[in-house]
Amino acid sequence: MDTFEAPIHPFRRAWKSRSFLIGLCLASLILIAGFISLFWTPHAIDSLNVANRLQASSSQHWLGTDQYGRDILSMLMIGARTSIIVALIAVGIGLLFGVPLGLLAATKRGLVEEAVMRTNDLIFAFPAILSAILITALLGPGAVNAVIAIGIFNIPVFARVARGGALSLSGRDFLLAARLSGKSGLRITLEHVLPNIANLLIVQATIQLSLGILAEAGLSYLGLGPQPPLASWGRMLNEAQTMMAFAPQLALYPGLAIVVSVLGFNLLGDGLRDLLDPRLRRRIR
Amino acid sequence: MKVQGTLKALRSLAVGVALVVSASPLALSVAHAKSALSLGIVLEPPHLDPTAGAAAAIDEVTYANVFEGLTRIGPNGEVLPALAKSWEISEDGLTYTFELQDGVTFHDGTPFSAEDVKFSLDRARAEDSTNAQKPLFAAISAVNVADEDTVQVTLSEPVGSFLFNLGWGDAVIVSKESAAGNKTNPIGTGPFKFDRWIKGQEISLDRYEGYWGTPVALEEASFKVIADPNAAFAAMMSGDVDAFPNFPAPETLIQFEADPRFKVAVGSTEGETILAMNNESGPLSNKLVRQAISHAVNKQALIDGAMFGRGTPIGSHFAPHHPAYEDLTGTYTFDPEKAKELLKEAGYAEGFTATLKLPPPQYARRGGELIRSDLQKVGINLEIVPLEWAQWLSEVFREKNYDFTIVSHTEPMDIGIYARDDYYFNYKNPAFDDIITQLNRETDEEKRYALMKQAQEMIAADAVNVFLFQLGKAGVWDANLQGLWVNSPIQANDITGVSWKN
């Protein structure tokens, strides 16, 4: 019979997982760049200088300047921060609403479960990016609305994961023991179920983070994301498109940044799943 | 025998069908190349009645194509006869007698007569008229039908530019029977009749076979709405649109110029592009503040950065190619220090916060980022609010709910808008209103020019708006197309003279 226990020494095994390591490096790169931009960027980006525009890479501007004379490296760093903040809050919304809903469905069953899960299915039926476009079109463009839009489609994802995880635990000895000791349903959920599905949620959160970054880039590409002067990779790409003929680097850098971050968080999520999934863990042992 | 006969018949039928099927796309594409035109426009019209809206996009679809007036404006700004084949002006300049064209019918089959002219002009100048350019008709005191083909228009005072005014899209002749429905189903006398409008995508026109004048070469035309510069570039390159008379991405023109499939035509427009300021909104009601802002905006950088050099600096609301143009570009040189001083003098040493509402065109969206940065340097923080076109028209233009906006005024000779009550700038200066009243009465050209110069100087001195640049017109079209306008003397995409070579 399976026993659920806290993972032992996951970090020792981590060094052997290639996807985890690559993912960790790429994701850290983006996270660190975004974090540094809170305090410092090579140049200020809210002060435009047209005379300085479209410069090639130099010691002054490592990645050159854009059509308004802004330093591209600084733009990318702030773009990283924008993406991560939007995606993080959106994941937070998903966790905050999705997990309780999923747990509620798993514990109450019956009509409550039907109501929660069918509503989930309804939201799920729309492609995520499409519903995000719909929501920002309704609420208007802007960073806050982008967060709400991406957050809403995170809710059913986490609800499903939480419900699935909780259901797989039902009937376990330690849950029965907890119930016999007289704990309420809420306490059992909080003290025993939640810690045991945390692994699943962390993995899912990492993957949703990469999807969130992609969605933010998509929305701002369409002009529905954060507005200037805030830098955003998607808008950088959009603005660069008509200048591809004479300044392809303007599209190349934000494109690469999006690829690196999505790849990074995806690999990280995959790596984490390999490490934290109990069934796989036994096989590795 | 019989079976074989049937088989043979079937076989020949099959061959026939195959031939028809394989030939038809070819036939279609040939027909397309010869007589259909697909033309890109940046903004979608709010409706299609030029007599009831200020949006240039209405005229850019309907002018000369669907609707005609008594006179019309030609490709170089000249006044040409249209529904009036000739006219006589009385000596005192107060009575205009128009001789109308024969055999003209509206697209719904109703015959056109002098009654329609009277109806249209009376409707436009009526008290409750929704015409966006009512001042054009202000001097008309009476419209009389002399006979079926003759109309007499009496003015209360001479108007120097009356024949030009009648050539505006706002002065087109509509029929009493269909006027009410023109917003969605425009019925005019032009060589093209309205076919259908797929909202957000395209408006298609068909050739009107009953047209009174020279038949047009094109059988059908569709106006495709493409606001996004990336999409405009892709649509042009892929041949999805044949022409883009006002191409929205100036930075890509080099590529079209280098490509033999396309012709790039650079011309002039009547588009004074301004940073409009709500003269009644908080700090902006103070002239010193507006002057400070005029000094703070780097106009040349705006032309270079937002338009890639395609624009001419202006210093007032007047087109540089007009003979009465006065160069006032030196009034507010780019001088952030001076701007700060003026702000301090006005009591805004710490600056202030305001919104900048931007319509979709690129000059506005790109210009907005540059202006935000310029004004930040003198302490004014702008929040950028991007708006859709319909939103802009209602929120900014009609409701005047804005601080700053960027827009291009593409009507010809439109300095008179600064004298209008209730216009969205909220500029009120009786001295200026006087100049415009005098200008409208004056018929002597030299005196008119002197008044125009005074008007230009006054709004520049008052810094009503920041006068940014005259919008350049860069049209891109298929090298095999001929007959499109190079300049935009009036808001129009006149395709009546357009045809495909060979």
XYZ file of N, CA, C and O in Angstrom, chain B residues 232-403:
688
model
N -1.452 46.121 -41.863
C -1.497 46.896 -43.106
C -0.343 46.494 -44.005
O -0.514 46.292 -45.217
N 0.814 46.353 -43.413
C 1.998 45.963 -44.181
C 1.800 44.576 -44.793
O 2.036 44.357 -45.982
N 1.319 43.648 -43.963
C 1.118 42.275 -44.437
C 0.056 42.228 -45.536
O 0.214 41.532 -46.544
N -1.028 43.004 -45.357
C -2.114 42.986 -46.336
C -1.638 43.527 -47.682
O -1.998 43.016 -48.741
N -0.800 44.537 -47.626
C -0.282 45.139 -48.855
C 0.672 44.164 -49.549
O 0.582 43.934 -50.754
N 1.573 43.576 -48.767
C 2.575 42.675 -49.329
C 1.923 41.434 -49.935
O 2.378 40.917 -50.951
N 0.852 40.937 -49.298
C 0.241 39.707 -49.778
C -0.757 39.968 -50.899
O -1.303 39.035 -51.476
N -1.023 41.235 -51.204
C -1.972 41.549 -52.258
C -3.413 41.504 -51.784
O -4.339 41.562 -52.583
N -3.601 41.409 -50.482
C -4.955 41.392 -49.929
C -5.644 42.734 -50.165
O -6.844 42.790 -50.394
N -4.894 43.808 -50.099
C -5.409 45.095 -50.548
C -4.537 45.591 -51.697
O -3.340 45.325 -51.741
N -5.172 46.271 -52.655
C -4.446 46.755 -53.832
C -3.861 48.136 -53.600
O -2.898 48.530 -54.244
N -4.481 48.867 -52.692
C -4.031 50.240 -52.479
C -4.260 50.641 -51.040
O -5.214 50.201 -50.412
N -3.367 51.465 -50.530
C -3.506 52.014 -49.186
C -3.166 53.497 -49.301
O -2.026 53.887 -49.179
N -4.176 54.340 -49.582
C -3.881 55.747 -49.893
C -3.213 56.500 -48.751
O -2.514 57.473 -48.991
N -3.438 56.059 -47.507
C -2.793 56.696 -46.365
C -2.120 55.617 -45.560
O -2.675 55.123 -44.584
N -0.932 55.222 -45.971
C -0.319 54.054 -45.361
C 0.135 54.360 -43.936
O 0.823 55.344 -43.693
N -0.287 53.508 -42.956
C -0.071 53.868 -41.552
C 1.314 53.575 -40.982
O 1.574 53.937 -39.849
N 2.201 52.927 -41.715
C 3.516 52.606 -41.141
C 4.627 53.218 -41.993
O 5.165 52.567 -42.883
N 4.972 54.502 -41.720
C 5.933 55.193 -42.587
C 7.297 54.498 -42.662
O 7.987 54.608 -43.672
N 7.657 53.756 -41.595
C 8.977 53.130 -41.597
C 9.108 52.014 -42.627
O 10.208 51.599 -42.962
N 7.973 51.509 -43.138
C 8.060 50.403 -44.100
C 8.090 50.897 -45.537
O 8.222 50.099 -46.460
N 7.976 52.211 -45.739
C 7.868 52.717 -47.108
C 9.106 52.397 -47.949
O 8.995 52.160 -49.145
N 10.266 52.371 -47.278
C 11.507 52.040 -48.001
C 11.363 50.700 -48.699
O 11.801 50.521 -49.840
N 10.733 49.743 -48.000
C 10.580 48.413 -48.585
C 9.673 48.438 -49.815
O 9.920 47.759 -50.790
N 8.599 49.238 -49.732
C 7.701 49.331 -50.883
C 8.380 50.059 -52.039
O 8.204 49.716 -53.198
N 9.167 51.079 -51.687
C 9.841 51.844 -52.736
C 10.813 50.957 -53.501
O 11.027 51.124 -54.701
N 11.404 49.984 -52.805
C 12.391 49.118 -53.438
C 11.745 47.972 -54.203
O 12.422 47.222 -54.889
N 10.427 47.839 -54.068
C 9.738 46.695 -54.673
C 8.994 47.143 -55.931
O 8.100 47.996 -55.855
N 9.359 46.590 -57.102
C 8.726 47.066 -58.351
C 7.231 46.782 -58.427
O 6.545 47.345 -59.268
N 6.710 45.915 -57.556
C 5.274 45.634 -57.607
C 4.449 46.816 -57.114
O 3.254 46.887 -57.334
N 5.107 47.735 -56.393
C 4.339 48.803 -55.742
C 4.772 50.185 -56.206
O 5.905 50.384 -56.641
N 3.819 51.108 -56.057
C 4.145 52.505 -56.276
C 3.910 53.233 -54.953
O 2.901 53.011 -54.293
N 4.881 54.064 -54.585
C 4.727 54.866 -53.378
C 4.562 56.317 -53.817
O 5.389 56.840 -54.553
N 3.473 56.937 -53.434
C 3.223 58.320 -53.828
C 3.192 59.192 -52.590
O 2.349 59.018 -51.723
N 4.151 60.119 -52.509
C 4.220 61.001 -51.351
C 3.596 62.329 -51.722
O 3.999 62.961 -52.695
N 2.592 62.731 -50.985
C 1.899 63.978 -51.290
C 1.597 64.744 -50.028
O 2.124 64.443 -48.958
N 0.751 65.734 -50.173
C 0.431 66.564 -49.019
C -1.001 66.290 -48.570
O -1.813 65.813 -49.338
N -1.273 66.596 -47.316
C -2.637 66.476 -46.816
C -3.023 67.797 -46.173
O -2.201 68.685 -45.984
N -4.281 67.894 -45.814
C -4.752 69.060 -45.068
C -4.725 68.730 -43.577
O -5.421 69.361 -42.781
N -3.936 67.734 -43.200
C -3.987 67.226 -41.839
C -3.044 67.919 -40.873
O -1.881 67.536 -40.706
N -3.566 68.948 -40.193
C -2.767 69.564 -39.130
C -2.855 68.643 -37.921
O -3.932 68.420 -37.375
N -1.700 68.091 -37.545
C -1.685 67.170 -36.414
C -1.358 67.967 -35.159
O -0.358 68.682 -35.119
N -2.241 67.858 -34.176
C -2.092 68.704 -32.996
C -2.142 67.871 -31.717
O -2.723 66.792 -31.688
N -1.474 68.420 -30.686
C -1.710 67.917 -29.341
C -2.823 68.814 -28.805
O -2.574 69.946 -28.400
N -4.054 68.318 -28.884
C -5.182 69.151 -28.490
C -5.267 69.207 -26.973
O -5.000 68.217 -26.292
N -5.600 70.405 -26.462
C -5.697 70.578 -25.020
C -7.094 71.075 -24.690
O -7.629 71.940 -25.386
N -7.656 70.532 -23.647
C -8.955 70.986 -23.189
C -8.758 72.305 -22.437
O -8.325 72.309 -21.294
N -9.040 73.420 -23.116
C -8.744 74.745 -22.575
C -9.549 75.104 -21.337
O -9.421 76.203 -20.811
N -10.412 74.180 -20.900
C -11.171 74.456 -19.686
C -10.852 73.461 -18.583
O -11.502 73.450 -17.555
N -9.824 72.630 -18.837
C -9.569 71.578 -17.870
C -8.416 71.970 -16.944
O -7.252 71.986 -17.348
N -8.725 72.314 -15.725
C -7.727 72.571 -14.676
C -6.613 73.493 -15.112
O -6.861 74.600 -15.601
N -5.359 73.043 -14.954
C -4.215 73.888 -15.259
C -4.207 74.348 -16.726
O -3.653 75.396 -17.040
N -4.848 73.568 -17.619
C -4.786 73.902 -19.034
C -5.600 75.141 -19.383
O -5.501 75.665 -20.481
N -6.403 75.626 -18.433
C -7.143 76.850 -18.711
C -6.206 78.062 -18.595
O -6.553 79.158 -18.995
N -5.022 77.844 -18.056
C -4.030 78.906 -17.911
C -3.140 78.963 -19.162
O -2.498 77.987 -19.521
N -3.123 80.151 -19.807
C -2.359 80.292 -21.046
C -0.881 79.988 -20.839
O -0.226 79.402 -21.691
N -0.341 80.411 -19.668
C 1.078 80.183 -19.401
C 1.397 78.688 -19.407
O 2.438 78.258 -19.889
N 0.477 77.909 -18.854
C 0.696 76.465 -18.812
C 0.716 75.905 -20.239
O 1.583 75.113 -20.602
N -0.238 76.361 -21.053
C -0.288 75.866 -22.430
C 0.965 76.282 -23.192
O 1.502 75.526 -23.995
N 1.443 77.513 -22.917
C 2.675 77.949 -23.578
C 3.855 77.109 -23.118
O 4.722 76.740 -23.917
N 3.866 76.805 -21.828
C 4.952 75.968 -21.296
C 4.957 74.624 -22.006
O 6.011 74.115 -22.414
N 3.766 74.059 -22.171
C 3.673 72.752 -22.822
C 4.143 72.847 -24.274
O 4.836 71.972 -24.782
N 3.801 73.965 -24.922
C 4.243 74.154 -26.305
C 5.766 74.204 -26.401
O 6.357 73.763 -27.389
N 6.396 74.773 -25.370
C 7.860 74.796 -25.364
C 8.443 73.433 -25.012
O 9.569 73.130 -25.365
N 7.699 72.631 -24.274
C 8.257 71.382 -23.745
C 8.256 70.252 -24.773
O 8.991 69.283 -24.627
N 7.404 70.370 -25.800
C 7.299 69.275 -26.770
C 8.340 69.453 -27.873
O 8.408 70.503 -28.514
N 9.130 68.436 -28.075
C 10.146 68.459 -29.128
C 9.513 67.973 -30.427
O 9.399 66.774 -30.679
N 9.086 68.949 -31.265
C 8.291 68.582 -32.447
C 9.108 67.854 -33.496
O 8.621 66.936 -34.154
N 10.359 68.304 -33.676
C 11.167 67.641 -34.697
C 11.415 66.179 -34.306
O 11.356 65.283 -35.143
N 11.655 65.939 -33.013
C 11.875 64.571 -32.551
C 10.615 63.732 -32.778
O 10.689 62.536 -33.066
N 9.477 64.380 -32.668
C 8.209 63.695 -32.875
C 8.075 63.271 -34.342
O 7.671 62.148 -34.650
N 8.422 64.191 -35.249
C 8.343 63.868 -36.677
C 9.306 62.732 -37.002
O 8.968 61.797 -37.715
N 10.509 62.809 -36.429
C 11.503 61.762 -36.707
C 11.124 60.441 -36.047
O 11.194 59.385 -36.661
N 10.721 60.522 -34.788
C 10.502 59.296 -34.024
C 9.193 58.615 -34.337
O 9.128 57.396 -34.427
N 8.128 59.386 -34.522
C 6.826 58.768 -34.738
C 6.529 58.605 -36.213
O 5.849 57.665 -36.617
N 7.034 59.519 -37.050
C 6.677 59.495 -38.465
C 7.861 59.144 -39.369
O 7.739 59.184 -40.575
N 8.996 58.860 -38.787
C 10.209 58.580 -39.544
C 10.470 59.686 -40.568
O 10.763 59.444 -41.735
N 10.314 60.912 -40.098
C 10.660 62.074 -40.913
C 9.568 62.540 -41.862
O 9.720 63.556 -42.520
N 8.441 61.795 -41.939
C 7.408 62.168 -42.909
C 6.388 63.100 -42.281
O 5.359 62.671 -41.780
N 6.702 64.356 -42.288
C 5.822 65.371 -41.727
C 6.543 66.701 -41.809
O 7.772 66.739 -41.841
N 5.787 67.801 -41.858
C 6.373 69.127 -41.945
C 6.004 69.882 -40.680
O 4.834 69.899 -40.314
N 6.983 70.511 -40.010
C 6.645 71.249 -38.794
C 5.684 72.396 -39.101
O 5.776 73.014 -40.171
N 4.751 72.648 -38.203
C 3.852 73.798 -38.339
C 3.849 74.560 -37.024
O 4.192 74.013 -35.983
N 3.445 75.832 -37.097
C 3.435 76.628 -35.872
C 2.044 77.106 -35.517
O 1.829 77.773 -34.524
N 1.077 76.747 -36.378
C -0.297 77.127 -36.115
C -1.187 76.131 -36.853
O -0.688 75.189 -37.451
N -2.508 76.385 -36.820
C -3.408 75.415 -37.442
C -3.626 75.789 -38.904
O -4.691 76.267 -39.284
N -2.593 75.589 -39.726
C -2.682 76.019 -41.118
C -1.725 75.203 -41.975
O -0.620 74.900 -41.560
N -2.204 74.845 -43.188
C -1.392 73.980 -44.044
C -0.257 74.767 -44.710
O -0.505 75.818 -45.280
N 0.977 74.255 -44.639
C 2.128 74.988 -45.175
C 2.052 75.226 -46.694
O 2.696 76.138 -47.197
N 1.253 74.403 -47.424
C 1.213 74.618 -48.880
C 0.168 75.660 -49.282
O -0.004 75.952 -50.452
N -0.532 76.221 -48.304
C -1.525 77.264 -48.610
C -0.816 78.602 -48.784
O 0.092 78.921 -48.027
N -1.235 79.423 -49.800
C -0.526 80.705 -50.025
C -0.571 81.655 -48.830
O 0.323 82.484 -48.692
N -1.583 81.524 -47.955
C -1.659 82.453 -46.819
C -0.921 81.914 -45.588
O -1.036 82.470 -44.499
N -0.171 80.853 -45.772
C 0.525 80.245 -44.630
C 1.580 81.193 -44.076
O 2.305 81.839 -44.828
N 1.626 81.281 -42.769
C 2.676 82.067 -42.150
C 3.511 81.145 -41.266
O 2.962 80.392 -40.459
N 4.822 81.237 -41.443
C 5.690 80.324 -40.689
C 5.804 80.776 -39.231
O 6.486 81.750 -38.936
N 5.104 80.070 -38.357
C 5.133 80.421 -36.935
C 5.837 79.334 -36.126
O 5.650 79.231 -34.913
N 6.628 78.507 -36.812
C 7.259 77.381 -36.123
C 8.240 77.856 -35.054
O 8.606 77.099 -34.166
N 8.663 79.125 -35.152
C 9.625 79.637 -34.169
C 8.965 80.183 -32.904
O 9.662 80.580 -31.971
N 7.633 80.202 -32.862
C 6.946 80.791 -31.707
C 7.297 80.059 -30.415
O 7.561 80.665 -29.383
N 7.246 78.738 -30.486
C 7.573 77.938 -29.292
C 8.684 76.958 -29.644
O 8.423 75.845 -30.053
N 9.901 77.439 -29.511
C 11.038 76.564 -29.770
C 11.099 75.516 -28.663
O 10.580 75.728 -27.570
N 11.750 74.400 -28.964
C 11.886 73.347 -27.957
C 12.826 73.840 -26.870
O 14.013 74.046 -27.119
N 12.279 74.081 -25.687
C 13.062 74.685 -24.619
C 12.495 74.284 -23.249
O 11.696 75.014 -22.651
N 12.900 73.125 -22.741
C 12.343 72.634 -21.475
C 12.576 73.590 -20.312
O 11.722 73.706 -19.416
N 13.701 74.341 -20.325
C 13.982 75.259 -19.213
C 12.955 76.384 -19.180
O 12.423 76.738 -18.135
N 12.694 76.923 -20.382
C 11.684 77.977 -20.522
C 10.328 77.446 -20.054
O 9.572 78.145 -19.367
N 10.054 76.196 -20.423
C 8.775 75.586 -20.052
C 8.656 75.541 -18.528
O 7.616 75.879 -17.968
N 9.738 75.137 -17.873
C 9.703 75.053 -16.406
C 9.470 76.417 -15.783
O 8.709 76.560 -14.828
N 10.136 77.436 -16.358
C 9.950 78.798 -15.846
C 8.501 79.232 -15.957
O 7.925 79.790 -15.020
N 7.925 78.966 -17.149
C 6.535 79.370 -17.368
C 5.596 78.644 -16.412
O 4.651 79.230 -15.890
N 5.880 77.366 -16.178
C 5.042 76.597 -15.255
C 5.124 77.178 -13.850
O 4.134 77.298 -13.133
N 6.349 77.591 -13.485
C 6.561 78.177 -12.166
C 5.779 79.479 -12.045
O 5.099 79.732 -11.050
N 5.874 80.279 -13.121
C 5.164 81.553 -13.145
C 3.658 81.336 -13.011
O 2.950 82.129 -12.387
N 3.186 80.244 -13.606
C 1.749 79.959 -13.565
C 1.334 79.342 -12.238
O 0.149 79.126 -11.996
N 2.313 79.035 -11.407
C 1.997 78.439 -10.118
C 1.988 76.927 -10.122
O 1.430 76.300 -9.219
N 2.581 76.345 -11.144
C 2.648 74.880 -11.189
C 4.105 74.412 -11.197
O 4.494 73.582 -12.005
N 4.887 74.965 -10.311
C 6.302 74.611 -10.266
C 6.489 73.123 -10.028
O 7.451 72.511 -10.504
N 5.542 72.526 -9.304
C 5.651 71.093 -9.022
C 5.059 70.240 -10.136
O 5.038 69.021 -10.050
N 4.536 70.907 -11.169
C 3.915 70.155 -12.253
C 2.533 69.690 -11.860
O 1.976 70.127 -10.855
N 1.948 68.788 -12.662
C 0.630 68.235 -12.350
C 0.453 66.925 -13.106
O 1.323 66.511 -13.874
N -0.661 66.287 -12.856
C -0.951 65.008 -13.499
C -2.183 65.162 -14.378
O -3.119 65.868 -14.007
N -2.157 64.528 -15.537
C -3.288 64.644 -16.451
C -3.358 63.380 -17.310
O -2.469 62.537 -17.253
N -4.434 63.256 -18.085
C -4.538 62.101 -18.975
C -4.310 62.516 -20.422
O -4.607 63.639 -20.815
N -3.788 61.565 -21.185
C -3.570 61.759 -22.616
C -4.341 60.647 -23.312
O -3.949 59.483 -23.246
N -5.466 60.991 -23.933
C -6.296 59.965 -24.567
C -5.937 59.861 -26.041
O -5.959 60.857 -26.763
N -5.612 58.643 -26.467
C -5.083 58.478 -27.816
C -6.004 57.661 -28.717
O -6.376 56.544 -28.374
N -6.358 58.210 -29.891
C -7.094 57.431 -30.891
C -6.152 56.413 -31.548
O -4.940 56.465 -31.328
N -6.666 55.487 -32.365
C -5.811 54.408 -32.875
C -4.677 54.768 -33.844
O -3.695 54.054 -33.848
N -4.751 55.839 -34.655
C -3.673 55.992 -35.654
C -2.278 56.029 -35.029
O -2.099 56.476 -33.902
N -1.318 55.592 -35.817
C 0.057 55.489 -35.337
C 0.641 56.829 -34.912
O 1.381 56.903 -33.946
N 0.315 57.914 -35.665
C 0.891 59.198 -35.276
C 0.495 59.529 -33.842
O 1.257 60.145 -33.095
N -0.713 59.089 -33.428
C -1.176 59.384 -32.076
C -0.537 58.445 -31.062
O -0.018 58.879 -30.031
N -0.548 57.145 -31.366
C -0.018 56.186 -30.394
C 1.478 56.377 -30.183
O 1.972 56.358 -29.066
N 2.202 56.565 -31.280
C 3.653 56.750 -31.140
C 3.968 58.124 -30.588
O 4.814 58.287 -29.711
N 3.289 59.134 -31.152
C 3.509 60.493 -30.691
C 3.213 60.615 -29.204
O 3.894 61.332 -28.472
N 2.215 59.879 -28.741
C 1.811 59.932 -27.339
C 2.935 59.523 -26.408
O 3.168 60.150 -25.370
N 3.668 58.486 -26.785
C 4.771 58.038 -25.921
C 5.858 59.100 -25.829
O 6.428 59.336 -24.763
N 6.128 59.735 -26.992
C 7.182 60.751 -27.007
C 6.757 61.986 -26.215
O 7.549 62.561 -25.461
N 5.499 62.385 -26.382
C 5.025 63.576 -25.675
C 4.967 63.322 -24.168
O 5.312 64.191 -23.364
N 4.575 62.116 -23.776
C 4.556 61.787 -22.358
C 5.950 61.976 -21.760
O 6.118 62.552 -20.682
N 6.952 61.505 -22.504
C 8.330 61.618 -22.028
C 8.783 63.077 -21.985
O 9.416 63.518 -21.019
N 8.410 63.856 -23.022
C 8.781 65.283 -23.056
C 8.183 66.030 -21.869
O 8.864 66.834 -21.220
N 6.908 65.774 -21.610
C 6.233 66.529 -20.551
C 6.688 66.082 -19.164
O 6.693 66.869 -18.220
N 7.089 64.823 -19.053
C 7.581 64.340 -17.772
C 8.828 65.121 -17.359
O 9.044 65.389 -16.184
N 9.625 65.495 -18.381
C 10.869 66.215 -18.087
C 10.614 67.590 -17.493
O 11.497 68.180 -16.892
N 9.400 68.138 -17.699
C 9.112 69.431 -17.070
C 8.143 69.273 -15.900
O 7.606 70.253 -15.395
N 7.908 68.035 -15.506
C 7.135 67.803 -14.292
C 5.662 67.473 -14.507
O 4.919 67.337 -13.544
N 5.229 67.379 -15.773
C 3.832 67.041 -16.020
C 3.740 65.541 -16.307
O 4.354 65.041 -17.245
N 3.006 64.841 -15.458
C 2.906 63.390 -15.632
C 1.609 63.038 -16.344
O 0.525 63.346 -15.876
N 1.756 62.366 -17.491
C 0.577 62.000 -18.277
C 0.297 60.522 -18.148
O 1.205 59.700 -18.238
N -0.979 60.208 -17.960
C -1.379 58.816 -18.023
C -1.934 58.576 -19.420
O -2.831 59.291 -19.878
N -1.365 57.590 -20.113
C -1.799 57.319 -21.480
C -3.017 56.406 -21.472
O -3.012 55.356 -20.837
N -4.085 56.828 -22.150
C -5.288 56.007 -22.255
C -5.571 55.745 -23.731
O -6.005 56.649 -24.442
N -5.304 54.535 -24.222
C -5.610 54.259 -25.629
C -7.109 54.042 -25.814
O -7.741 53.361 -25.015
N -7.678 54.638 -26.859
C -9.109 54.504 -27.107
C -9.358 53.962 -28.514
O -8.576 54.216 -29.428
N -10.468 53.245 -28.660
C -10.907 52.873 -30.003
C -11.505 54.116 -30.655
O -11.851 55.069 -29.982
N -11.657 54.081 -31.985
C -12.064 55.280 -32.716
C -13.450 55.765 -32.288
O -13.664 56.951 -32.040
N -14.394 54.838 -32.180
C -15.753 55.230 -31.813
C -15.770 55.817 -30.400
O -16.456 56.796 -30.122
N -14.977 55.211 -29.525
C -14.843 55.705 -28.153
C -14.276 57.121 -28.157
O -14.719 57.984 -27.423
N -13.246 57.337 -28.976
C -12.610 58.649 -29.036
C -13.621 59.699 -29.490
O -13.715 60.781 -28.915
N -14.387 59.359 -30.524
C -15.364 60.306 -31.060
C -16.391 60.702 -29.996
O -16.760 61.862 -29.899
N -16.832 59.746 -29.194
C -17.849 60.108 -28.217
C -17.228 60.728 -26.971
O -17.680 61.761 -26.489
N -16.149 60.131 -26.456
C -15.597 60.587 -25.181
C -14.865 61.924 -25.302
O -15.066 62.828 -24.502
N -14.010 62.030 -26.308
C -13.174 63.222 -26.431
C -13.868 64.280 -27.281
O -14.047 65.419 -26.857
N -14.261 63.889 -28.494
C -14.746 64.872 -29.452
C -16.122 65.427 -29.074
O -16.356 66.615 -29.158
N -17.021 64.548 -28.655
C -18.375 65.027 -28.349
C -18.545 65.438 -26.892
O -19.077 66.486 -26.597
N -18.053 64.582 -25.975
C -18.283 64.881 -24.556
C -17.212 65.769 -23.946
O -17.355 66.242 -22.826
N -16.099 65.977 -24.665
C -14.987 66.825 -24.200
C -14.460 66.372 -22.851
O -14.070 67.174 -22.011
N -14.497 65.075 -22.648
C -14.023 64.511 -21.396
C -12.574 64.072 -21.577
O -12.283 62.901 -21.803
N -11.646 65.056 -21.530
C -10.233 64.745 -21.753
C -9.386 65.913 -21.283
O -9.904 67.021 -21.080
N -8.075 65.672 -21.114
C -7.135 66.762 -20.871
C -6.338 67.023 -22.138
O -6.311 68.112 -22.663
